[in-house]
Amino acid sequence: MPRVKVQRKSTAIDMTAMCDVAFLLLTFFILTAKPKPEDPIKAEVPQSIITQPVPDDNMATLTVGQGKVFFSVDGTDVRKQLLQQMAEKYQEKFSQAEYDRFAVTEVFGVPFNALHQFLALTSEQKKTYQQPGIPNDTTSNNELFNWIREARVAAKVLHNKELRVSIKGDSKEEYPTIKKVIGILQKQKVNKFSLITALRAAPKK
Amino acid sequence: MAELDTSGGGKHKGGKVRSKKASTRVDLTAMVDLAFLLITFFMLTTTLAKPKAMDLAMPDKDEKTKDQLPIAASRSLTLLLGSNNRLEWYLGEPGKSAPTVEGYGKDDLRKTLIEKGKDVQAATGKFMFVVIKPSDKSNYKNLVDVLDEINITNIQGYGIVDITPAEIALLQKDGLY
């Protein structure tokens, strides 16, 4: 009787399906990922149990840390409009290139008269440039007040929606700075705003 | 790697010399490796925990609105936020009772808010109103912690108010300013 020969099978696996899945996932992650805006200062937000996510658009964020305040607003069209209004208010001229560059600037924190210089920086230089923060002294007509006010006007004009204002504060930030920012908001009757927090991990039992 | 030999050439005894048929199968292992490496990279770099927004409503500061109802002192709990992550609280009017010094944890502040809330509810039949007075020595985290505890204990009425010099003196007495 002849011995039954066990047929030797190839060890190579067909990788095509696996490759398909892997690249599908890769494409998904690349498309859904939203680049994190580079914060000019390290703001470690405090934790809370709130689970309401930050809305994706129509939002102005005031980043507060180390006594400095930075401003950012969503939407390139709003930013462009905002700079136009600010230029009008402060009698300043900006070139078209500067408008375009401001429209893609996520966060900034420089006094208005230093804006020309700030916009001229390349993205590499911006990383190392120490932004002094937006002046926010206690007088009622300070720059931060005007930035917020004009941003609200711009959002209203372009989207016909009330701009939501949120404060993103560093957890170590002393209260007087926060108080000043809240005071500025209250002066223009923004009595409802959001505090940005991180989700607190479930307590260990 | 062990690949199936699909080439049909090799044994040519006489006849035509055929060109060796190359295999059409490509080894995809390296490509899969690369794809998974990139997936891992993107998964790790994207921020999965999106920041959350805590809504906060401040009282209207406008001078014209003077018709707001005052809250009875008997059902107001005042929290004075001091330095070193400590706070003081007292119930009712200032100066009537000595404030209690406490931390922000769930065994300290949360317990107080729940207990006092029940007491006030039983005594007056209305919900307790919490007045938050952050001093200049407290930090932002303290404020968020208090608001968080208020959300957890489901307190309906609260407000952030400027601290008075008398209350700063109270904090100073306990070494929290």
PDB file of N, CA, C and O in Angstrom, chain A residues 36-44 61-66 68-72 105-110 118 125-134 168 170:
ATOM      1  N   LYS A  36      -4.272  69.607  15.701  1.00  0.00           N
ATOM      2  CA  LYS A  36      -4.444  70.354  16.943  1.00  0.00           C
ATOM      3  C   LYS A  36      -3.780  71.718  16.781  1.00  0.00           C
ATOM      4  O   LYS A  36      -2.610  71.797  16.410  1.00  0.00           O
ATOM      5  N   PRO A  37      -4.511  72.787  17.039  1.00  0.00           N
ATOM      6  CA  PRO A  37      -3.871  74.104  16.915  1.00  0.00           C
ATOM      7  C   PRO A  37      -2.765  74.273  17.960  1.00  0.00           C
ATOM      8  O   PRO A  37      -2.917  73.891  19.115  1.00  0.00           O
ATOM      9  N   GLU A  38      -1.693  74.808  17.489  1.00  0.00           N
ATOM     10  CA  GLU A  38      -0.537  74.987  18.369  1.00  0.00           C
ATOM     11  C   GLU A  38      -0.828  76.103  19.362  1.00  0.00           C
ATOM     12  O   GLU A  38      -1.088  77.237  18.976  1.00  0.00           O
ATOM     13  N   ASP A  39      -0.796  75.764  20.619  1.00  0.00           N
ATOM     14  CA  ASP A  39      -1.043  76.787  21.629  1.00  0.00           C
ATOM     15  C   ASP A  39       0.234  77.562  21.893  1.00  0.00           C
ATOM     16  O   ASP A  39       1.299  76.969  22.022  1.00  0.00           O
ATOM     17  N   PRO A  40       0.127  78.877  21.968  1.00  0.00           N
ATOM     18  CA  PRO A  40       1.333  79.669  22.220  1.00  0.00           C
ATOM     19  C   PRO A  40       1.888  79.446  23.622  1.00  0.00           C
ATOM     20  O   PRO A  40       3.066  79.634  23.864  1.00  0.00           O
ATOM     21  N   ILE A  41       1.010  79.067  24.545  1.00  0.00           N
ATOM     22  CA  ILE A  41       1.498  78.748  25.884  1.00  0.00           C
ATOM     23  C   ILE A  41       0.884  77.419  26.269  1.00  0.00           C
ATOM     24  O   ILE A  41      -0.134  77.015  25.726  1.00  0.00           O
ATOM     25  N   LYS A  42       1.502  76.781  27.218  1.00  0.00           N
ATOM     26  CA  LYS A  42       0.968  75.491  27.643  1.00  0.00           C
ATOM     27  C   LYS A  42      -0.173  75.749  28.615  1.00  0.00           C
ATOM     28  O   LYS A  42       0.030  76.175  29.742  1.00  0.00           O
ATOM     29  N   ALA A  43      -1.383  75.529  28.130  1.00  0.00           N
ATOM     30  CA  ALA A  43      -2.540  75.713  28.993  1.00  0.00           C
ATOM     31  C   ALA A  43      -3.085  74.344  29.370  1.00  0.00           C
ATOM     32  O   ALA A  43      -3.612  73.627  28.540  1.00  0.00           O
ATOM     33  N   GLU A  44      -2.887  73.991  30.623  1.00  0.00           N
ATOM     34  CA  GLU A  44      -3.384  72.707  31.093  1.00  0.00           C
ATOM     35  C   GLU A  44      -4.770  72.923  31.673  1.00  0.00           C
ATOM     36  O   GLU A  44      -4.918  73.495  32.751  1.00  0.00           O
ATOM     37  N   THR A  61     -12.247  81.630  21.274  1.00  0.00           N
ATOM     38  CA  THR A  61     -11.618  81.079  22.463  1.00  0.00           C
ATOM     39  C   THR A  61     -10.584  82.051  23.010  1.00  0.00           C
ATOM     40  O   THR A  61      -9.771  82.576  22.252  1.00  0.00           O
ATOM     41  N   LEU A  62     -10.660  82.263  24.301  1.00  0.00           N
ATOM     42  CA  LEU A  62      -9.663  83.091  24.968  1.00  0.00           C
ATOM     43  C   LEU A  62      -8.784  82.159  25.771  1.00  0.00           C
ATOM     44  O   LEU A  62      -9.239  81.539  26.730  1.00  0.00           O
ATOM     45  N   THR A  63      -7.551  82.039  25.346  1.00  0.00           N
ATOM     46  CA  THR A  63      -6.624  81.184  26.080  1.00  0.00           C
ATOM     47  C   THR A  63      -5.911  82.043  27.115  1.00  0.00           C
ATOM     48  O   THR A  63      -5.312  83.051  26.780  1.00  0.00           O
ATOM     49  N   VAL A  64      -6.005  81.621  28.362  1.00  0.00           N
ATOM     50  CA  VAL A  64      -5.442  82.407  29.448  1.00  0.00           C
ATOM     51  C   VAL A  64      -4.379  81.575  30.158  1.00  0.00           C
ATOM     52  O   VAL A  64      -4.621  80.426  30.518  1.00  0.00           O
ATOM     53  N   GLY A  65      -3.226  82.152  30.324  1.00  0.00           N
ATOM     54  CA  GLY A  65      -2.171  81.460  31.038  1.00  0.00           C
ATOM     55  C   GLY A  65      -1.004  82.381  31.291  1.00  0.00           C
ATOM     56  O   GLY A  65      -0.691  83.237  30.470  1.00  0.00           O
ATOM     57  N   GLN A  66      -0.379  82.228  32.415  1.00  0.00           N
ATOM     58  CA  GLN A  66       0.769  83.047  32.824  1.00  0.00           C
ATOM     59  C   GLN A  66       0.470  84.554  32.730  1.00  0.00           C
ATOM     60  O   GLN A  66       1.315  85.346  32.339  1.00  0.00           O
ATOM     61  N   LYS A  68      -1.185  86.041  30.598  1.00  0.00           N
ATOM     62  CA  LYS A  68      -1.361  86.525  29.234  1.00  0.00           C
ATOM     63  C   LYS A  68      -2.686  86.013  28.679  1.00  0.00           C
ATOM     64  O   LYS A  68      -3.160  84.952  29.072  1.00  0.00           O
ATOM     65  N   VAL A  69      -3.223  86.760  27.733  1.00  0.00           N
ATOM     66  CA  VAL A  69      -4.465  86.340  27.096  1.00  0.00           C
ATOM     67  C   VAL A  69      -4.232  86.245  25.595  1.00  0.00           C
ATOM     68  O   VAL A  69      -3.646  87.140  24.992  1.00  0.00           O
ATOM     69  N   PHE A  70      -4.671  85.134  25.015  1.00  0.00           N
ATOM     70  CA  PHE A  70      -4.566  84.927  23.580  1.00  0.00           C
ATOM     71  C   PHE A  70      -5.963  84.776  23.021  1.00  0.00           C
ATOM     72  O   PHE A  70      -6.864  84.314  23.708  1.00  0.00           O
ATOM     73  N   PHE A  71      -6.101  85.157  21.768  1.00  0.00           N
ATOM     74  CA  PHE A  71      -7.427  85.157  21.170  1.00  0.00           C
ATOM     75  C   PHE A  71      -7.442  84.276  19.936  1.00  0.00           C
ATOM     76  O   PHE A  71      -6.492  84.278  19.159  1.00  0.00           O
ATOM     77  N   SER A  72      -8.505  83.539  19.765  1.00  0.00           N
ATOM     78  CA  SER A  72      -8.669  82.789  18.519  1.00  0.00           C
ATOM     79  C   SER A  72     -10.151  82.701  18.213  1.00  0.00           C
ATOM     80  O   SER A  72     -10.978  82.656  19.110  1.00  0.00           O
ATOM     81  N   THR A 105      -4.210  82.255  10.624  1.00  0.00           N
ATOM     82  CA  THR A 105      -3.578  82.270  11.944  1.00  0.00           C
ATOM     83  C   THR A 105      -4.589  81.770  12.972  1.00  0.00           C
ATOM     84  O   THR A 105      -5.635  82.367  13.152  1.00  0.00           O
ATOM     85  N   GLU A 106      -4.252  80.671  13.609  1.00  0.00           N
ATOM     86  CA  GLU A 106      -5.206  80.064  14.547  1.00  0.00           C
ATOM     87  C   GLU A 106      -5.315  80.871  15.844  1.00  0.00           C
ATOM     88  O   GLU A 106      -6.381  81.299  16.230  1.00  0.00           O
ATOM     89  N   VAL A 107      -4.183  81.053  16.479  1.00  0.00           N
ATOM     90  CA  VAL A 107      -4.175  81.734  17.768  1.00  0.00           C
ATOM     91  C   VAL A 107      -3.152  82.863  17.699  1.00  0.00           C
ATOM     92  O   VAL A 107      -2.104  82.705  17.097  1.00  0.00           O
ATOM     93  N   PHE A 108      -3.473  83.973  18.300  1.00  0.00           N
ATOM     94  CA  PHE A 108      -2.472  85.032  18.356  1.00  0.00           C
ATOM     95  C   PHE A 108      -2.611  85.785  19.666  1.00  0.00           C
ATOM     96  O   PHE A 108      -3.658  85.771  20.311  1.00  0.00           O
ATOM     97  N   GLY A 109      -1.560  86.439  20.045  1.00  0.00           N
ATOM     98  CA  GLY A 109      -1.595  87.202  21.280  1.00  0.00           C
ATOM     99  C   GLY A 109      -0.559  88.302  21.262  1.00  0.00           C
ATOM    100  O   GLY A 109       0.401  88.296  22.021  1.00  0.00           O
ATOM    101  N   VAL A 110      -0.736  89.227  20.337  1.00  0.00           N
ATOM    102  CA  VAL A 110       0.197  90.363  20.255  1.00  0.00           C
ATOM    103  C   VAL A 110      -0.606  91.656  20.292  1.00  0.00           C
ATOM    104  O   VAL A 110      -1.763  91.681  19.899  1.00  0.00           O
ATOM    105  N   PHE A 118       4.195  90.534  13.554  1.00  0.00           N
ATOM    106  CA  PHE A 118       3.827  89.153  13.850  1.00  0.00           C
ATOM    107  C   PHE A 118       3.419  88.401  12.585  1.00  0.00           C
ATOM    108  O   PHE A 118       3.786  87.251  12.382  1.00  0.00           O
ATOM    109  N   GLN A 125       9.405  80.638  12.623  1.00  0.00           N
ATOM    110  CA  GLN A 125       9.733  81.699  13.583  1.00  0.00           C
ATOM    111  C   GLN A 125       8.647  81.863  14.638  1.00  0.00           C
ATOM    112  O   GLN A 125       8.912  82.177  15.779  1.00  0.00           O
ATOM    113  N   LYS A 126       7.402  81.610  14.206  1.00  0.00           N
ATOM    114  CA  LYS A 126       6.280  81.784  15.132  1.00  0.00           C
ATOM    115  C   LYS A 126       6.379  80.835  16.310  1.00  0.00           C
ATOM    116  O   LYS A 126       5.923  81.132  17.407  1.00  0.00           O
ATOM    117  N   LYS A 127       6.961  79.672  16.060  1.00  0.00           N
ATOM    118  CA  LYS A 127       7.043  78.672  17.127  1.00  0.00           C
ATOM    119  C   LYS A 127       7.916  79.155  18.270  1.00  0.00           C
ATOM    120  O   LYS A 127       7.665  78.863  19.429  1.00  0.00           O
ATOM    121  N   THR A 128       8.968  79.902  17.928  1.00  0.00           N
ATOM    122  CA  THR A 128       9.882  80.337  18.973  1.00  0.00           C
ATOM    123  C   THR A 128       9.551  81.743  19.473  1.00  0.00           C
ATOM    124  O   THR A 128       9.999  82.134  20.538  1.00  0.00           O
ATOM    125  N   TYR A 129       8.755  82.458  18.715  1.00  0.00           N
ATOM    126  CA  TYR A 129       8.434  83.832  19.085  1.00  0.00           C
ATOM    127  C   TYR A 129       7.567  83.860  20.346  1.00  0.00           C
ATOM    128  O   TYR A 129       6.547  83.188  20.429  1.00  0.00           O
ATOM    129  N   GLN A 130       8.017  84.626  21.326  1.00  0.00           N
ATOM    130  CA  GLN A 130       7.263  84.728  22.570  1.00  0.00           C
ATOM    131  C   GLN A 130       6.196  85.807  22.421  1.00  0.00           C
ATOM    132  O   GLN A 130       6.508  86.996  22.369  1.00  0.00           O
ATOM    133  N   GLN A 131       4.954  85.381  22.328  1.00  0.00           N
ATOM    134  CA  GLN A 131       3.888  86.370  22.173  1.00  0.00           C
ATOM    135  C   GLN A 131       3.566  86.993  23.535  1.00  0.00           C
ATOM    136  O   GLN A 131       3.397  86.280  24.514  1.00  0.00           O
ATOM    137  N   PRO A 132       3.482  88.309  23.565  1.00  0.00           N
ATOM    138  CA  PRO A 132       3.288  88.959  24.866  1.00  0.00           C
ATOM    139  C   PRO A 132       1.842  88.927  25.365  1.00  0.00           C
ATOM    140  O   PRO A 132       1.564  89.334  26.481  1.00  0.00           O
ATOM    141  N   GLY A 133       0.915  88.453  24.567  1.00  0.00           N
ATOM    142  CA  GLY A 133      -0.486  88.464  24.973  1.00  0.00           C
ATOM    143  C   GLY A 133      -1.156  89.745  24.542  1.00  0.00           C
ATOM    144  O   GLY A 133      -0.498  90.735  24.246  1.00  0.00           O
ATOM    145  N   ILE A 134      -2.474  89.723  24.486  1.00  0.00           N
ATOM    146  CA  ILE A 134      -3.219  90.908  24.066  1.00  0.00           C
ATOM    147  C   ILE A 134      -3.393  91.832  25.270  1.00  0.00           C
ATOM    148  O   ILE A 134      -3.754  91.368  26.347  1.00  0.00           O
ATOM    149  N   LYS A 168     -10.397  79.315  27.918  1.00  0.00           N
ATOM    150  CA  LYS A 168      -9.564  78.135  28.113  1.00  0.00           C
ATOM    151  C   LYS A 168      -8.429  78.549  29.013  1.00  0.00           C
ATOM    152  O   LYS A 168      -7.493  79.205  28.576  1.00  0.00           O
ATOM    153  N   ASP A 170      -5.472  78.031  32.041  1.00  0.00           N
ATOM    154  CA  ASP A 170      -4.548  77.110  32.668  1.00  0.00           C
ATOM    155  C   ASP A 170      -5.007  76.908  34.105  1.00  0.00           C
ATOM    156  O   ASP A 170      -5.414  77.859  34.768  1.00  0.00           O
TER     157      ASP A 170
END
